Coordinates of N, CA and C in Angstrom, one line a residue:
V1 N -30.2 -13.3 -16.4 CA -31.0 -13.6 -17.3 C -31.9 -12.8 -17.8
L2 N -32.2 -11.8 -17.0 CA -33.0 -10.8 -17.3 C -32.8 -9.6 -18.2
I3 N -31.4 -9.5 -17.6 CA -30.5 -8.7 -18.4 C -30.2 -9.5 -19.7
A4 N -29.6 -10.2 -20.0 CA -30.0 -10.7 -21.1 C -30.9 -10.8 -22.3
Q5 N -32.0 -10.9 -21.8 CA -33.5 -11.0 -22.4 C -33.4 -9.7 -22.8
S6 N -33.0 -8.4 -22.1 CA -33.8 -7.3 -22.4 C -32.8 -6.6 -23.3
A7 N -31.6 -7.0 -23.1 CA -30.3 -6.4 -24.0 C -30.4 -7.4 -25.7
S8 N -30.7 -8.5 -25.9 CA -31.4 -9.1 -26.9 C -32.7 -7.8 -28.0
R9 N -34.0 -8.0 -26.6 CA -35.0 -7.0 -27.3 C -34.5 -5.6 -28.1
V10 N -33.8 -5.1 -27.2 CA -33.2 -4.0 -27.5 C -32.5 -4.0 -28.8
G11 N -31.7 -5.4 -29.2 CA -30.6 -4.8 -30.6 C -29.2 -5.8 -30.5
F12 N -28.9 -5.9 -28.9 CA -27.8 -6.4 -28.4 C -27.6 -7.9 -28.8
S13 N -26.4 -8.7 -29.3 CA -26.6 -10.6 -29.5 C -25.7 -10.7 -28.5
G14 N -25.1 -12.0 -28.3 CA -24.2 -12.6 -26.9 C -24.8 -13.4 -26.2
G15 N -24.6 -13.8 -25.2 CA -25.4 -14.8 -24.1 C -25.0 -14.9 -22.7
L16 N -24.9 -15.9 -22.2 CA -24.2 -16.3 -21.0 C -23.3 -17.4 -21.2
V17 N -21.9 -17.1 -20.6 CA -20.7 -18.1 -20.8 C -20.4 -18.2 -19.4
V18 N -20.5 -20.0 -19.3 CA -20.3 -20.4 -18.1 C -18.6 -21.6 -18.3
D19 N -18.0 -20.3 -17.2 CA -16.5 -21.0 -16.8 C -16.3 -22.4 -16.2
Y20 N -15.7 -23.0 -16.6 CA -15.8 -24.5 -15.7 C -17.1 -24.8 -15.2
P21 N -17.8 -25.1 -16.2 CA -19.2 -25.8 -15.8 C -19.4 -26.9 -14.6
N22 N -18.3 -27.5 -14.4 CA -18.5 -28.8 -13.7 C -17.7 -28.7 -12.6
S23 N -17.8 -27.3 -12.0 CA -17.1 -27.0 -10.4 C -17.5 -26.2 -10.0
S24 N -17.6 -26.4 -8.5 CA -18.3 -26.0 -8.0 C -17.9 -24.9 -7.4
K25 N -16.5 -24.9 -7.4 CA -16.0 -23.5 -6.4 C -15.4 -22.8 -7.7
A26 N -14.5 -23.0 -8.5 CA -14.4 -21.9 -9.9 C -15.2 -21.5 -10.7
K27 N -16.7 -22.3 -10.7 CA -17.6 -22.1 -11.7 C -18.0 -20.3 -11.5
K28 N -17.4 -20.1 -13.1 CA -18.2 -18.3 -12.9 C -19.2 -18.3 -14.4
Y29 N -20.1 -16.6 -14.2 CA -20.9 -16.5 -15.1 C -20.4 -15.3 -16.0
Y30 N -20.8 -15.1 -17.2 CA -20.0 -13.9 -17.6 C -20.9 -13.9 -18.5
L31 N -21.6 -11.9 -18.6 CA -22.7 -11.8 -19.8 C -22.0 -11.4 -20.6
C32 N -22.2 -11.5 -21.8 CA -21.6 -11.0 -22.9 C -22.0 -10.6 -24.0
L33 N -22.2 -9.7 -24.2 CA -23.1 -8.9 -25.1 C -22.3 -8.0 -26.1
S34 N -22.9 -7.8 -27.3 CA -21.8 -6.7 -28.6 C -23.5 -6.4 -29.3
F35 N -23.4 -5.1 -29.9 CA -23.8 -4.2 -30.5 C -23.7 -5.4 -32.3
E36 N -22.5 -5.8 -32.7 CA -22.4 -6.3 -34.3 C -23.9 -7.6 -34.2
R37 N -24.1 -8.0 -35.2 CA -25.3 -9.0 -35.5 C -24.0 -10.3 -35.5
S38 N -22.6 -10.1 -36.3 CA -22.0 -10.9 -36.4 C -21.1 -11.7 -35.0
Y39 N -21.4 -11.2 -34.0 CA -20.6 -11.6 -32.5 C -20.6 -12.9 -32.2
R40 N -19.9 -13.2 -32.0 CA -19.7 -14.7 -31.3 C -19.1 -15.0 -30.1
V41 N -20.0 -15.6 -28.9 CA -20.0 -15.6 -27.7 C -18.4 -16.8 -27.7
P42 N -17.5 -15.8 -26.6 CA -16.0 -16.5 -26.7 C -16.0 -18.5 -26.0
N43 N -15.7 -19.2 -26.2 CA -15.3 -20.3 -25.9 C -15.0 -20.3 -24.1
A44 N -16.2 -21.0 -23.2 CA -16.1 -21.5 -22.2 C -14.6 -22.1 -21.9
L45 N -14.0 -21.5 -21.2 CA -12.7 -22.4 -20.3 C -13.5 -23.7 -19.1
G46 N -12.3 -24.7 -19.3 CA -12.8 -25.8 -18.7 C -13.4 -26.9 -19.4
T47 N -13.7 -26.8 -20.3 CA -14.3 -28.0 -21.3 C -13.4 -28.1 -22.1
N48 N -13.8 -29.9 -22.9 CA -12.7 -30.3 -23.5 C -13.1 -30.0 -25.0
D49 N -14.6 -29.9 -25.2 CA -15.0 -29.8 -26.6 C -14.4 -27.9 -26.5
N50 N -14.7 -27.4 -28.0 CA -15.4 -26.4 -28.3 C -16.4 -25.7 -27.9
S51 N -17.3 -26.5 -27.5 CA -18.8 -25.9 -27.6 C -18.7 -24.5 -26.8
V52 N -19.6 -23.6 -26.3 CA -20.3 -22.6 -25.9 C -21.3 -23.2 -24.6
D53 N -20.9 -23.1 -23.6 CA -21.9 -23.3 -22.6 C -23.1 -21.7 -22.5
V54 N -23.9 -22.1 -23.3 CA -24.8 -20.8 -22.7 C -26.3 -21.7 -22.0
I55 N -26.3 -20.5 -21.1 CA -27.6 -21.1 -20.2 C -28.9 -19.8 -20.8
S56 N -30.2 -20.5 -20.3 CA -31.2 -19.7 -20.3 C -31.4 -19.0 -19.3
R57 N -31.4 -20.1 -18.3 CA -32.3 -19.6 -16.7 C -31.5 -20.1 -15.7
V58 N -31.1 -19.3 -14.9 CA -30.3 -19.7 -13.7 C -30.9 -19.7 -12.8
T59 N -31.2 -21.1 -11.4 CA -32.1 -20.6 -10.8 C -31.3 -21.3 -8.9
K60 N -31.6 -20.6 -8.3 CA -30.9 -21.1 -6.4 C -32.2 -21.1 -6.1
K61 N -32.6 -22.3 -6.2 CA -33.9 -22.9 -4.9 C -33.1 -24.5 -4.9
G62 N -33.8 -24.8 -4.2 CA -33.7 -26.2 -3.8 C -32.4 -26.5 -2.3
K63 N -31.3 -27.1 -3.0 CA -30.1 -27.1 -2.3 C -29.6 -26.3 -1.5
N64 N -29.0 -25.3 -2.5 CA -28.5 -24.2 -2.0 C -29.2 -23.1 -0.9
N65 N -30.7 -23.5 -0.6 CA -31.0 -22.5 0.2 C -31.6 -23.7 1.5
K66 N -30.5 -24.0 2.1 CA -30.2 -24.7 3.7 C -30.3 -24.2 4.5
H67 N -30.3 -22.7 4.3 CA -30.3 -22.0 5.9 C -31.7 -20.5 5.4
A68 N -32.6 -21.0 4.8 CA -33.7 -20.0 4.7 C -34.6 -20.1 5.9
N69 N -34.5 -21.2 6.6 CA -35.5 -21.2 7.9 C -35.4 -20.5 9.3
K70 N -33.7 -20.5 9.2 CA -33.3 -20.2 10.0 C -33.5 -18.4 10.7
L71 N -33.4 -18.4 11.8 CA -33.7 -16.6 12.3 C -32.1 -16.1 12.1
Q72 N -32.3 -14.8 11.6 CA -31.3 -13.9 11.6 C -30.8 -13.3 12.6
V73 N -29.6 -14.0 12.8 CA -29.0 -13.2 13.9 C -28.9 -12.1 14.4
K74 N -29.0 -11.5 15.7 CA -29.2 -10.5 16.3 C -30.7 -10.0 16.4
S75 N -30.9 -10.9 15.5 CA -32.6 -10.1 15.5 C -33.6 -10.2 16.5
I76 N -34.7 -9.7 16.7 CA -35.4 -9.6 18.0 C -35.5 -10.8 18.4
D77 N -36.0 -11.8 17.4 CA -36.6 -12.3 17.7 C -35.3 -13.9 18.3
W78 N -34.3 -13.6 17.4 CA -33.2 -14.5 17.9 C -32.8 -14.1 19.3
I79 N -33.0 -13.2 19.5 CA -32.1 -12.7 21.2 C -33.4 -13.3 22.0
K80 N -34.4 -13.3 21.6 CA -35.6 -13.8 22.6 C -35.5 -14.8 22.9
H81 N -35.2 -15.9 21.4 CA -35.2 -16.7 21.4 C -33.8 -17.5 22.3
K82 N -32.9 -17.1 22.6 CA -31.7 -17.0 22.8 C -31.9 -17.0 24.5
K83 N -32.4 -15.8 24.8 CA -32.9 -16.0 25.8 C -33.5 -16.7 27.2
E84 N -34.4 -17.4 26.0 CA -35.4 -18.4 26.4 C -34.0 -19.7 26.8
Q85 N -33.8 -20.2 26.0 CA -33.1 -21.2 25.9 C -31.9 -21.1 27.3
Q86 N -31.8 -19.9 27.7 CA -30.4 -19.8 28.7 C -31.3 -19.8 29.7
R87 N -32.4 -19.4 29.9 CA -33.2 -19.5 31.5 C -33.3 -20.8 31.3
K88 N -34.1 -21.9 30.8 CA -34.3 -22.8 30.8 C -32.7 -23.9 31.5
D89 N -32.1 -23.5 30.6 CA -30.5 -24.1 31.5 C -30.0 -23.4 33.3
G90 N -31.2 -22.7 33.1 CA -31.0 -22.2 35.0 C -29.9 -20.7 35.1
K91 N -29.4 -20.2 33.6 CA -28.9 -19.0 34.1 C -29.4 -18.2 34.7
S92 N -28.9 -16.6 34.7 CA -29.8 -15.6 34.8 C -29.4 -14.7 34.2
I93 N -30.4 -14.6 33.7 CA -31.1 -13.2 32.5 C -31.5 -12.3 33.1
K94 N -31.6 -11.6 32.2 CA -32.4 -10.2 33.0 C -33.5 -10.7 32.2
N95 N -35.1 -9.9 32.4 CA -36.1 -9.7 31.6 C -36.2 -8.8 30.7
D96 N -37.0 -9.5 29.6 CA -37.2 -9.2 28.5 C -37.7 -7.7 28.7
S97 N -37.1 -6.7 27.8 CA -37.4 -4.7 27.9 C -38.3 -4.4 26.8
K98 N -39.4 -3.7 26.6 CA -39.7 -2.8 25.3 C -38.0 -2.6 24.6
Y99 N -36.9 -2.6 25.3 CA -35.6 -2.2 24.8 C -34.8 -3.5 24.3
T100 N -35.6 -4.7 24.1 CA -34.5 -5.6 24.0 C -34.4 -5.9 22.2
G101 N -33.3 -5.9 22.0 CA -32.8 -6.5 20.7 C -33.0 -4.6 20.1
R102 N -33.1 -3.7 20.2 CA -32.8 -2.5 19.5 C -31.5 -2.1 19.6
K103 N -31.2 -1.1 18.3 CA -29.5 -0.6 18.7 C -29.8 0.4 19.1
R104 N -28.6 0.9 19.4 CA -28.1 2.0 20.6 C -27.6 3.3 19.7
A105 N -28.4 4.0 19.7 CA -28.2 5.1 19.8 C -27.1 5.8 19.3
G106 N -27.0 6.7 18.1 CA -25.1 6.7 17.7 C -24.6 7.9 18.6
G107 N -23.6 8.0 18.2 CA -22.7 8.7 19.0 C -22.7 10.3 19.9
F108 N -22.5 11.1 18.8 CA -22.3 12.4 20.0 C -23.5 13.1 19.4

């Protein structure tokens, strides 16, 4: 959206076209720009009418952000949490050291 706004300020015309807007898997966004003033944005696929779905703003907040609060796998915090879980289960786990969760040095 920021690209489309910046392009229109410079003199381009066009917009953002959404193919199959009602589908969650097949939905695709296309940025269509032209320097001609008489340019018409192409028709979107998957719609019954010949109208064009040009959107002005796309947000990815809310339902799509389910895993935002989870720890990143293989991070130091994740490793320490996993070790604590295994200690509670009674498994034999090595003690944490200053090297816990660090990457190994390169090859040669």
